[in-house]
mmCIF file of C-alpha atoms in Angstrom:
data_model
loop_
_atom_site.group_PDB
_atom_site.id
_atom_site.type_symbol
_atom_site.label_atom_id
_atom_site.label_comp_id
_atom_site.label_asym_id
_atom_site.label_seq_id
_atom_site.Cartn_x
_atom_site.Cartn_y
_atom_site.Cartn_z
ATOM 1 C CA MET J 1 0.000 0.000 0.000
ATOM 2 C CA THR J 2 1.875 3.036 -1.223
ATOM 3 C CA ASP J 3 0.971 6.457 -2.538
ATOM 4 C CA GLY J 4 3.237 6.346 -5.541
ATOM 5 C CA THR J 5 6.908 5.977 -6.377
ATOM 6 C CA THR J 6 9.002 9.137 -6.560
ATOM 7 C CA TRP J 7 12.689 8.887 -7.291
ATOM 8 C CA THR J 8 14.006 11.921 -5.427
ATOM 9 C CA ARG J 9 16.844 12.532 -3.010
ATOM 10 C CA ASP J 10 16.055 12.925 0.666
ATOM 11 C CA ARG J 11 17.719 15.690 2.644
ATOM 12 C CA ASP J 12 19.589 13.051 4.646
ATOM 13 C CA GLY J 13 21.174 11.653 1.477
ATOM 14 C CA GLY J 14 18.887 8.714 0.791
ATOM 15 C CA LEU J 15 16.898 7.997 -2.331
ATOM 16 C CA LEU J 16 13.152 8.211 -1.740
ATOM 17 C CA LEU J 17 11.714 5.043 -3.317
ATOM 18 C CA PHE J 18 8.088 5.452 -2.262
ATOM 19 C CA ARG J 19 5.870 6.197 0.710
ATOM 20 C CA PHE J 20 4.103 3.482 2.656
ATOM 21 C CA ARG J 21 1.075 4.847 4.506
ATOM 22 C CA GLY J 22 2.804 8.209 4.571
ATOM 23 C CA VAL J 23 6.126 6.801 5.788
ATOM 24 C CA PRO J 24 9.041 7.570 3.425
ATOM 25 C CA VAL J 25 11.059 4.535 2.333
ATOM 26 C CA LEU J 26 14.651 5.559 1.626
ATOM 27 C CA LEU J 27 17.572 3.821 -0.033
ATOM 28 C CA SER J 28 20.837 4.904 1.563
ATOM 29 C CA PRO J 29 23.928 5.318 -0.655
ATOM 30 C CA SER J 30 25.673 2.696 1.475
ATOM 31 C CA TRP J 31 23.185 0.081 0.223
ATOM 32 C CA TRP J 32 24.899 0.149 -3.157
ATOM 33 C CA LEU J 33 28.255 -0.541 -1.506
ATOM 34 C CA GLY J 34 26.801 -3.494 0.349
ATOM 35 C CA SER J 35 25.251 -4.854 -2.837
ATOM 36 C CA VAL J 36 28.563 -4.624 -4.698
ATOM 37 C CA ALA J 37 30.252 -6.505 -1.859
ATOM 38 C CA VAL J 38 27.568 -9.227 -1.972
ATOM 39 C CA ILE J 39 28.015 -9.599 -5.742
ATOM 40 C CA VAL J 40 31.805 -9.866 -5.511
ATOM 41 C CA LEU J 41 31.712 -12.387 -2.676
ATOM 42 C CA TYR J 42 28.705 -14.413 -3.837
ATOM 43 C CA ALA J 43 29.385 -14.733 -7.585
ATOM 44 C CA PRO J 44 32.102 -17.439 -7.133
ATOM 45 C CA LEU J 45 29.622 -19.555 -5.127
ATOM 46 C CA VAL J 46 27.087 -19.659 -7.988
ATOM 47 C CA VAL J 47 29.287 -22.166 -9.827
ATOM 48 C CA ARG J 48 28.721 -24.641 -6.989
ATOM 49 C CA PHE J 49 25.001 -24.742 -7.844
ATOM 50 C CA LEU J 50 25.302 -24.209 -11.620
ATOM 51 C CA PRO J 51 28.629 -25.681 -12.774
ATOM 52 C CA ASP J 52 27.994 -24.684 -16.390
ATOM 53 C CA ALA J 53 27.237 -21.049 -15.600
ATOM 54 C CA SER J 54 29.399 -18.470 -17.352
ATOM 55 C CA ALA J 55 31.051 -15.587 -15.541
ATOM 56 C CA LEU J 56 28.323 -13.224 -16.769
ATOM 57 C CA VAL J 57 25.520 -15.501 -15.553
ATOM 58 C CA SER J 58 27.247 -15.865 -12.190
ATOM 59 C CA ILE J 59 27.483 -12.089 -11.797
ATOM 60 C CA LEU J 60 23.850 -11.602 -12.845
ATOM 61 C CA LEU J 61 22.630 -14.229 -10.393
ATOM 62 C CA ALA J 62 24.780 -12.713 -7.649
ATOM 63 C CA ALA J 63 23.259 -9.312 -8.442
ATOM 64 C CA ALA J 64 19.791 -10.884 -8.278
ATOM 65 C CA PHE J 65 20.667 -12.252 -4.845
ATOM 66 C CA ALA J 66 21.710 -8.756 -3.697
ATOM 67 C CA VAL J 67 18.385 -7.337 -4.908
ATOM 68 C CA LEU J 68 16.400 -10.175 -3.320
ATOM 69 C CA LEU J 69 18.258 -9.655 -0.066
ATOM 70 C CA GLY J 70 17.368 -5.964 -0.177
ATOM 71 C CA ALA J 71 13.729 -6.776 -0.950
ATOM 72 C CA SER J 72 13.670 -9.256 1.924
ATOM 73 C CA VAL J 73 15.003 -6.628 4.318
ATOM 74 C CA LEU J 74 12.413 -4.164 3.011
ATOM 75 C CA ALA J 75 9.562 -6.614 3.629
ATOM 76 C CA HIS J 76 10.960 -7.299 7.090
ATOM 77 C CA GLU J 77 11.040 -3.605 8.002
ATOM 78 C CA LEU J 78 7.571 -3.018 6.561
ATOM 79 C CA GLY J 79 6.354 -5.643 9.023
ATOM 80 C CA HIS J 80 7.664 -3.508 11.893
ATOM 81 C CA CYS J 81 6.158 -0.427 10.302
ATOM 82 C CA VAL J 82 2.660 -1.902 9.914
ATOM 83 C CA VAL J 83 2.451 -3.101 13.524
ATOM 84 C CA ALA J 84 3.817 0.170 14.921
ATOM 85 C CA LEU J 85 1.250 2.177 12.976
ATOM 86 C CA ARG J 86 -1.555 -0.160 14.058
ATOM 87 C CA LEU J 87 -0.538 0.446 17.683
ATOM 88 C CA GLY J 88 -0.714 4.190 17.117
ATOM 89 C CA ILE J 89 3.058 4.676 17.241
ATOM 90 C CA PRO J 90 4.289 6.978 14.454
ATOM 91 C CA VAL J 91 7.126 5.903 12.175
ATOM 92 C CA ARG J 92 9.465 8.648 10.995
ATOM 93 C CA ARG J 93 10.940 6.778 8.027
ATOM 94 C CA LEU J 94 12.208 3.424 6.798
ATOM 95 C CA ARG J 95 15.785 3.167 5.537
ATOM 96 C CA LEU J 96 17.716 0.484 3.681
ATOM 97 C CA PHE J 97 21.473 0.761 4.138
ATOM 98 C CA LEU J 98 24.734 -1.166 3.979
ATOM 99 C CA LEU J 99 24.007 -3.691 6.714
ATOM 100 C CA GLY J 100 20.248 -4.063 6.444
ATOM 101 C CA GLY J 101 17.336 -1.790 7.208
ATOM 102 C CA LEU J 102 15.773 0.266 9.939
ATOM 103 C CA ALA J 103 12.213 1.361 10.630
ATOM 104 C CA GLU J 104 12.728 4.525 12.680
ATOM 105 C CA ILE J 105 9.995 4.596 15.302
ATOM 106 C CA SER J 106 9.282 8.175 16.362
ATOM 107 C CA ARG J 107 8.288 7.259 19.908
ATOM 108 C CA THR J 108 9.458 4.533 22.248
ATOM 109 C CA PRO J 109 6.662 2.027 22.986
ATOM 110 C CA ARG J 110 5.099 2.739 26.354
ATOM 111 C CA ARG J 111 4.416 -0.924 27.121
ATOM 112 C CA PRO J 112 6.660 -3.989 26.924
ATOM 113 C CA GLY J 113 3.933 -5.837 25.030
ATOM 114 C CA HIS J 114 3.911 -3.195 22.315
ATOM 115 C CA GLU J 115 7.691 -3.346 21.942
ATOM 116 C CA GLY J 116 7.540 -7.131 21.720
ATOM 117 C CA LEU J 117 4.838 -7.064 19.035
ATOM 118 C CA ILE J 118 6.705 -4.548 16.905
ATOM 119 C CA ALA J 119 9.947 -6.494 17.252
ATOM 120 C CA VAL J 120 8.483 -9.896 16.348
ATOM 121 C CA ALA J 121 6.627 -8.568 13.292
ATOM 122 C CA GLY J 122 9.747 -8.313 11.119
ATOM 123 C CA PRO J 123 11.056 -11.863 11.655
ATOM 124 C CA ALA J 124 7.483 -13.170 11.231
ATOM 125 C CA VAL J 125 7.259 -11.591 7.769
ATOM 126 C CA SER J 126 10.676 -12.997 6.832
ATOM 127 C CA ALA J 127 9.700 -16.475 8.042
ATOM 128 C CA LEU J 128 6.475 -16.408 6.027
ATOM 129 C CA LEU J 129 8.312 -15.380 2.849
ATOM 130 C CA ALA J 130 10.935 -18.088 3.401
ATOM 131 C CA ALA J 131 8.183 -20.683 3.903
ATOM 132 C CA GLY J 132 6.444 -19.532 0.726
ATOM 133 C CA CYS J 133 9.650 -19.912 -1.276
ATOM 134 C CA GLY J 134 10.238 -23.308 0.306
ATOM 135 C CA ILE J 135 6.823 -24.509 -0.836
ATOM 136 C CA VAL J 136 7.566 -23.331 -4.382
ATOM 137 C CA LEU J 137 10.879 -25.209 -4.325
ATOM 138 C CA LEU J 138 9.069 -28.456 -3.523
ATOM 139 C CA PHE J 139 7.365 -28.322 -6.916
ATOM 140 C CA MET J 140 10.386 -27.266 -8.984
ATOM 141 C CA PRO J 141 13.221 -29.322 -10.434
ATOM 142 C CA ALA J 142 16.410 -28.569 -8.548
ATOM 143 C CA GLU J 143 18.239 -27.038 -11.479
ATOM 144 C CA GLY J 144 18.415 -23.931 -13.618
ATOM 145 C CA PRO J 145 18.625 -20.193 -12.911
ATOM 146 C CA VAL J 146 14.955 -19.839 -11.912
ATOM 147 C CA TRP J 147 15.306 -22.557 -9.281
ATOM 148 C CA LEU J 148 18.432 -20.827 -7.963
ATOM 149 C CA LEU J 149 16.635 -17.474 -7.764
ATOM 150 C CA VAL J 150 13.802 -18.981 -5.698
ATOM 151 C CA LEU J 151 16.380 -20.722 -3.524
ATOM 152 C CA GLU J 152 18.214 -17.418 -3.096
ATOM 153 C CA CYS J 153 14.980 -15.727 -2.016
ATOM 154 C CA ALA J 154 14.339 -18.458 0.540
ATOM 155 C CA VAL J 155 17.891 -18.270 1.855
ATOM 156 C CA ALA J 156 17.788 -14.469 2.017
ATOM 157 C CA ASN J 157 14.623 -14.465 4.118
ATOM 158 C CA VAL J 158 15.851 -17.254 6.388
ATOM 159 C CA ALA J 159 19.086 -15.318 6.914
ATOM 160 C CA VAL J 160 17.223 -12.093 7.684
ATOM 161 C CA ALA J 161 14.852 -13.845 10.111
ATOM 162 C CA VAL J 162 17.500 -15.892 11.938
ATOM 163 C CA PHE J 163 19.978 -13.034 12.201
ATOM 164 C CA ASN J 164 17.395 -10.620 13.563
ATOM 165 C CA LEU J 165 16.212 -13.142 16.151
ATOM 166 C CA LEU J 166 19.633 -13.165 17.827
ATOM 167 C CA PRO J 167 19.041 -11.959 21.419
ATOM 168 C CA GLY J 168 20.932 -8.694 21.491
ATOM 169 C CA LEU J 169 20.267 -5.028 20.763
ATOM 170 C CA PRO J 170 19.844 -3.447 18.277
ATOM 171 C CA LEU J 171 18.446 -6.616 16.660
ATOM 172 C CA ASP J 172 14.808 -7.648 16.916
ATOM 173 C CA GLY J 173 15.735 -10.510 19.206
ATOM 174 C CA GLY J 174 17.337 -7.992 21.523
ATOM 175 C CA ARG J 175 14.181 -5.886 21.514
ATOM 176 C CA MET J 176 12.137 -8.984 22.314
ATOM 177 C CA LEU J 177 14.567 -9.775 25.131
ATOM 178 C CA ARG J 178 14.211 -6.225 26.430
ATOM 179 C CA ALA J 179 10.423 -6.470 26.262
ATOM 180 C CA GLY J 180 10.504 -9.732 28.227
ATOM 181 C CA VAL J 181 12.842 -8.452 30.928
ATOM 182 C CA TRP J 182 10.905 -5.188 31.064
ATOM 183 C CA ALA J 183 7.658 -7.092 31.639
ATOM 184 C CA LEU J 184 9.296 -9.182 34.382
ATOM 185 C CA VAL J 185 11.105 -6.478 36.362
ATOM 186 C CA GLY J 186 9.027 -3.445 35.385
ATOM 187 C CA ASP J 187 12.106 -1.336 34.587
ATOM 188 C CA ARG J 188 12.940 -0.521 30.972
ATOM 189 C CA GLY J 189 16.419 0.724 31.897
ATOM 190 C CA VAL J 190 17.387 -2.607 33.483
ATOM 191 C CA ALA J 191 15.913 -4.441 30.492
ATOM 192 C CA THR J 192 17.953 -2.299 28.087
ATOM 193 C CA LYS J 193 21.190 -3.139 29.918
ATOM 194 C CA ALA J 194 20.396 -6.856 29.723
ATOM 195 C CA ALA J 195 19.703 -6.640 25.989
ATOM 196 C CA VAL J 196 22.872 -4.566 25.423
ATOM 197 C CA VAL J 197 24.946 -7.329 27.037
ATOM 198 C CA GLY J 198 23.213 -9.710 24.655
ATOM 199 C CA GLY J 199 24.274 -7.508 21.736
ATOM 200 C CA TRP J 200 27.907 -7.596 22.783
ATOM 201 C CA LEU J 201 27.752 -11.391 23.096
ATOM 202 C CA VAL J 202 26.177 -11.677 19.644
ATOM 203 C CA ALA J 203 28.955 -9.535 18.128
ATOM 204 C CA GLY J 204 31.598 -11.727 19.748
ATOM 205 C CA LEU J 205 29.960 -14.965 18.588
ATOM 206 C CA LEU J 206 29.698 -13.652 15.014
ATOM 207 C CA MET J 207 33.425 -13.020 14.908
ATOM 208 C CA LEU J 208 34.164 -16.444 16.403
ATOM 209 C CA TRP J 209 32.001 -18.084 13.723
ATOM 210 C CA ALA J 210 33.788 -16.119 11.015
ATOM 211 C CA MET J 211 37.228 -17.083 12.298
ATOM 212 C CA TRP J 212 36.133 -20.713 12.548
ATOM 213 C CA GLY J 213 35.249 -20.613 8.858
ATOM 214 C CA VAL J 214 38.706 -19.261 7.997
ATOM 215 C CA ALA J 215 40.437 -21.830 10.215
ATOM 216 C CA THR J 216 38.551 -24.754 8.642
ATOM 217 C CA ALA J 217 38.898 -23.398 5.071
ATOM 218 C CA SER J 218 35.141 -23.241 4.583
ATOM 219 C CA PRO J 219 34.162 -22.527 0.934
ATOM 220 C CA ASP J 220 32.316 -19.368 2.000
ATOM 221 C CA ARG J 221 34.971 -18.272 4.503
ATOM 222 C CA TRP J 222 35.727 -14.896 2.918
ATOM 223 C CA LEU J 223 32.063 -14.068 2.407
ATOM 224 C CA ARG J 224 31.415 -15.116 5.986
ATOM 225 C CA LEU J 225 34.338 -13.103 7.326
ATOM 226 C CA GLY J 226 33.360 -9.943 5.479
ATOM 227 C CA VAL J 227 29.690 -10.142 6.415
ATOM 228 C CA CYS J 228 30.354 -11.112 10.033
ATOM 229 C CA ALA J 229 32.952 -8.388 10.573
ATOM 230 C CA LEU J 230 30.571 -5.721 9.303
ATOM 231 C CA THR J 231 27.557 -7.045 11.177
ATOM 232 C CA ALA J 232 29.525 -7.531 14.403
ATOM 233 C CA TRP J 233 30.579 -3.891 14.198
ATOM 234 C CA PHE J 234 26.977 -2.897 13.487
ATOM 235 C CA VAL J 235 25.636 -4.880 16.454
ATOM 236 C CA ALA J 236 28.309 -3.680 18.881
ATOM 237 C CA SER J 237 27.940 -0.023 17.921
ATOM 238 C CA GLY J 238 24.146 -0.314 17.907
ATOM 239 C CA ALA J 239 24.189 -1.833 21.391
ATOM 240 C CA ARG J 240 26.379 1.008 22.603
ATOM 241 C CA SER J 241 23.985 3.553 21.074
ATOM 242 C CA GLU J 242 21.012 1.886 22.760
ATOM 243 C CA LEU J 243 22.810 2.025 26.108
ATOM 244 C CA SER J 244 23.616 5.720 25.632
ATOM 245 C CA ALA J 245 20.010 6.447 24.655
ATOM 246 C CA GLY J 246 18.787 4.635 27.758
ATOM 247 C CA GLN J 247 21.121 6.662 29.945
ATOM 248 C CA ARG J 248 19.992 9.933 28.354
ATOM 249 C CA ARG J 249 16.350 9.221 29.142
ATOM 250 C CA ALA J 250 17.061 8.022 32.707
ATOM 251 C CA TRP J 251 15.279 9.979 35.440
ATOM 252 C CA PRO J 252 17.304 10.546 38.641
ATOM 253 C CA GLU J 253 15.859 9.105 41.836
ATOM 254 C CA GLY J 254 14.275 11.717 44.051
ATOM 255 C CA LEU J 255 13.643 14.209 41.256
ATOM 256 C CA THR J 256 10.016 15.136 40.572
ATOM 257 C CA LEU J 257 8.432 17.000 37.700
ATOM 258 C CA ALA J 258 7.231 19.647 40.156
ATOM 259 C CA ASP J 259 10.892 20.403 40.963
ATOM 260 C CA LEU J 260 11.450 21.511 37.359
ATOM 261 C CA THR J 261 8.223 23.192 36.305
ATOM 262 C CA ARG J 262 7.564 26.897 36.551
ATOM 263 C CA PRO J 263 4.290 28.198 38.023
ATOM 264 C CA VAL J 264 1.685 28.911 35.388
ATOM 265 C CA LEU J 265 -0.302 32.110 34.993
ATOM 266 C CA GLN J 266 -3.362 32.521 32.787
ATOM 267 C CA LEU J 267 -3.866 35.885 31.096
ATOM 268 C CA PRO J 268 -6.324 37.166 28.492
ATOM 269 C CA ALA J 269 -4.877 36.812 24.989
ATOM 270 C CA GLU J 270 -5.664 40.475 24.277
ATOM 271 C CA SER J 271 -3.540 41.705 27.204
ATOM 272 C CA PRO J 272 -0.868 44.240 26.174
ATOM 273 C CA VAL J 273 2.345 42.378 25.554
ATOM 274 C CA ALA J 274 4.307 44.690 27.875
ATOM 275 C CA ASN J 275 1.905 43.929 30.723
ATOM 276 C CA ALA J 276 2.078 40.190 30.025
ATOM 277 C CA LEU J 277 5.861 40.307 30.205
ATOM 278 C CA GLY J 278 5.756 42.148 33.506
ATOM 279 C CA ALA J 279 3.253 39.684 34.983
ATOM 280 C CA ALA J 280 5.249 36.661 33.852
ATOM 281 C CA ALA J 281 8.261 37.258 36.152
ATOM 282 C CA GLY J 282 9.774 33.811 35.579
ATOM 283 C CA ARG J 283 6.437 32.051 35.282
ATOM 284 C CA GLY J 284 4.886 30.332 32.290
ATOM 285 C CA VAL J 285 1.987 32.248 30.789
ATOM 286 C CA VAL J 286 -1.033 30.645 29.104
ATOM 287 C CA LEU J 287 -2.878 33.160 26.947
ATOM 288 C CA VAL J 288 -6.626 32.536 26.833
ATOM 289 C CA ARG J 289 -9.042 34.045 24.317
ATOM 290 C CA ALA J 290 -12.428 35.463 25.294
ATOM 291 C CA ASP J 291 -14.159 32.220 24.259
ATOM 292 C CA GLY J 292 -12.039 30.249 26.742
ATOM 293 C CA VAL J 293 -9.785 28.628 24.130
ATOM 294 C CA ALA J 294 -6.054 28.769 24.842
ATOM 295 C CA ALA J 295 -4.245 30.876 22.240
ATOM 296 C CA GLY J 296 -0.861 29.490 23.259
ATOM 297 C CA LEU J 297 2.062 29.917 25.620
ATOM 298 C CA LEU J 298 3.692 33.322 25.793
ATOM 299 C CA ASP J 299 7.103 33.254 24.107
ATOM 300 C CA PRO J 300 9.103 35.711 26.239
ATOM 301 C CA TYR J 301 11.771 36.207 23.590
ATOM 302 C CA ALA J 302 9.245 37.084 20.898
ATOM 303 C CA ALA J 303 7.291 39.136 23.441
ATOM 304 C CA GLU J 304 10.348 41.231 24.326
ATOM 305 C CA GLN J 305 10.945 42.059 20.673
ATOM 306 C CA LEU J 306 7.256 42.879 20.152
ATOM 307 C CA ALA J 307 7.154 45.030 23.302
ATOM 308 C CA VAL J 308 10.025 47.161 22.018
ATOM 309 C CA ARG J 309 8.166 47.886 18.772
ATOM 310 C CA SER J 310 4.595 47.991 20.084
ATOM 311 C CA PRO J 311 4.152 47.598 23.873
ATOM 312 C CA MET J 312 0.344 47.746 23.646
ATOM 313 C CA ALA J 313 0.070 45.006 20.998
ATOM 314 C CA PRO J 314 -1.996 41.944 22.042
ATOM 315 C CA ALA J 315 0.158 39.348 23.764
ATOM 316 C CA GLU J 316 -1.397 36.707 21.486
ATOM 317 C CA GLN J 317 0.890 37.987 18.725
ATOM 318 C CA ALA J 318 3.824 36.603 20.715
ATOM 319 C CA ALA J 319 2.170 33.284 21.568
ATOM 320 C CA GLU J 320 3.612 29.869 20.803
ATOM 321 C CA PRO J 321 0.829 27.430 19.788
ATOM 322 C CA ILE J 322 0.053 24.635 22.224
ATOM 323 C CA ARG J 323 0.313 21.399 20.226
ATOM 324 C CA PRO J 324 -0.637 17.934 21.504
ATOM 325 C CA GLU J 325 2.998 16.812 21.514
ATOM 326 C CA SER J 326 3.995 19.776 23.713
ATOM 327 C CA VAL J 327 1.483 18.945 26.460
ATOM 328 C CA LEU J 328 2.706 16.792 29.357
ATOM 329 C CA LEU J 329 0.626 15.048 32.005
ATOM 330 C CA ASP J 330 1.844 15.567 35.549
ATOM 331 C CA THR J 331 1.374 11.814 36.074
ATOM 332 C CA GLU J 332 3.757 10.778 33.256
ATOM 333 C CA SER J 333 6.880 8.926 34.272
ATOM 334 C CA GLY J 334 10.161 10.814 34.294
ATOM 335 C CA GLU J 335 11.599 8.638 31.519
ATOM 336 C CA ASP J 336 8.617 9.359 29.275
ATOM 337 C CA ILE J 337 8.934 13.086 29.928
ATOM 338 C CA VAL J 338 12.630 13.091 28.999
ATOM 339 C CA GLU J 339 11.893 11.180 25.820
ATOM 340 C CA ARG J 340 8.996 13.449 24.858
ATOM 341 C CA VAL J 341 11.140 16.554 25.328
ATOM 342 C CA GLN J 342 13.998 15.034 23.312
ATOM 343 C CA GLU J 343 11.705 14.090 20.433
ATOM 344 C CA THR J 344 9.572 17.248 20.259
ATOM 345 C CA PRO J 345 10.887 20.416 18.550
ATOM 346 C CA ALA J 346 9.606 22.779 21.227
ATOM 347 C CA TRP J 347 11.448 24.672 23.961
ATOM 348 C CA GLN J 348 8.601 24.893 26.485
ATOM 349 C CA PHE J 349 5.863 22.419 27.427
ATOM 350 C CA LEU J 350 2.537 22.888 29.166
ATOM 351 C CA VAL J 351 2.060 20.516 32.110
ATOM 352 C CA VAL J 352 -1.570 19.654 32.897
ATOM 353 C CA ASP J 353 -3.245 17.582 35.599
ATOM 354 C CA GLN J 354 -5.543 14.622 35.000
ATOM 355 C CA GLU J 355 -8.491 16.946 34.436
ATOM 356 C CA GLY J 356 -6.616 18.956 31.800
ATOM 357 C CA ARG J 357 -6.026 22.026 33.948
ATOM 358 C CA PRO J 358 -2.676 23.850 33.585
ATOM 359 C CA ALA J 359 -0.338 22.826 36.391
ATOM 360 C CA GLY J 360 2.926 24.409 35.232
ATOM 361 C CA VAL J 361 5.314 25.010 32.364
ATOM 362 C CA LEU J 362 8.425 22.954 31.721
ATOM 363 C CA ARG J 363 11.191 24.533 29.706
ATOM 364 C CA ARG J 364 13.799 22.467 27.943
ATOM 365 C CA GLU J 365 16.615 24.396 29.602
ATOM 366 C CA ASP J 366 15.141 23.755 33.063
ATOM 367 C CA LEU J 367 14.904 20.022 32.404
ATOM 368 C CA ARG J 368 18.483 19.905 31.159
ATOM 369 C CA ALA J 369 19.775 21.833 34.160
ATOM 370 C CA GLY J 370 17.777 19.730 36.626
ATOM 371 C CA LEU J 371 19.026 16.451 35.192
ATOM 372 C CA ALA J 372 22.595 17.735 35.211
ATOM 373 C CA ARG J 373 22.354 18.790 38.883
ATOM 374 C CA HIS J 374 21.057 15.407 39.977
ATOM 375 C CA ALA J 375 23.598 13.517 37.851
ATOM 376 C CA THR J 376 26.511 15.016 39.781
#
């Protein structure tokens, strides 16, 4: 389900292939490098299956394998994307790159069950595609280029599914492990550390398997070494990134949201901007129109500039709109608040109670300073 294919370049350097339910699907320049490597390393192995194949046929079949591997990764990531969207979790984009693919979820799942469902969706899609190819192979003679292409598709999907099920971050198996530990202990930070350790173990085992292939002169030893070295680096660096991200969203013990929020003051939106600035005095200001609808939060920087030019201008002209993503509940966990602030391009947030009444204003700078004080 896409809304058309547009071959344009994304601002991050990827090629926009199409959009899936509004989510851009990008092809990173590094994907081409990975495909060339697969062709170079895989082409010599084609002769094992088709002894009469010429050099050109071997290269073409190796290129087909690279494309099928990319398509398999794409289907895998679309599985994550579909489940995330069904759970109401936005997806920023989907990228294919040198070592695989990544569905960039815009918001961390709030429940371990949701994280587990999103994580298992990709390997499930890969397993289904591999099974479908396996059924086709049962009814085909085991010879010829077409048979090899179907076999390649089956192998590609099995490889994608098995690799991603390894129990270490940033792989799907690691996310499933984190979801399981999170559900058991109730602490996502502890679960992340457990899954990061799993990632480091996976990276080490990949390199051991690669070196075993070299030591035993396995026919695919160089392909195995190249792929394992790259993927081990990917897993180890991804695990480190996950650990850093977990530490950034950690909420110090003893710190409360009330310690960081500024008192909130409600003023009529038509109040003179100079008066609104004077009344603010370090507080957050919600500007309310005559009909009771909030016009926004007073932006003191914009208000100061407006007051210099026109001190009697309505304060609403210096208001920052209150968007759903910039509203925080005073009952949200500290970790969720940190993550929301990190993900939202706003510098101040309205904090409301369970009945929707303004309870304070949290500024990004205040959160940063508060976390830094408690970290020392």
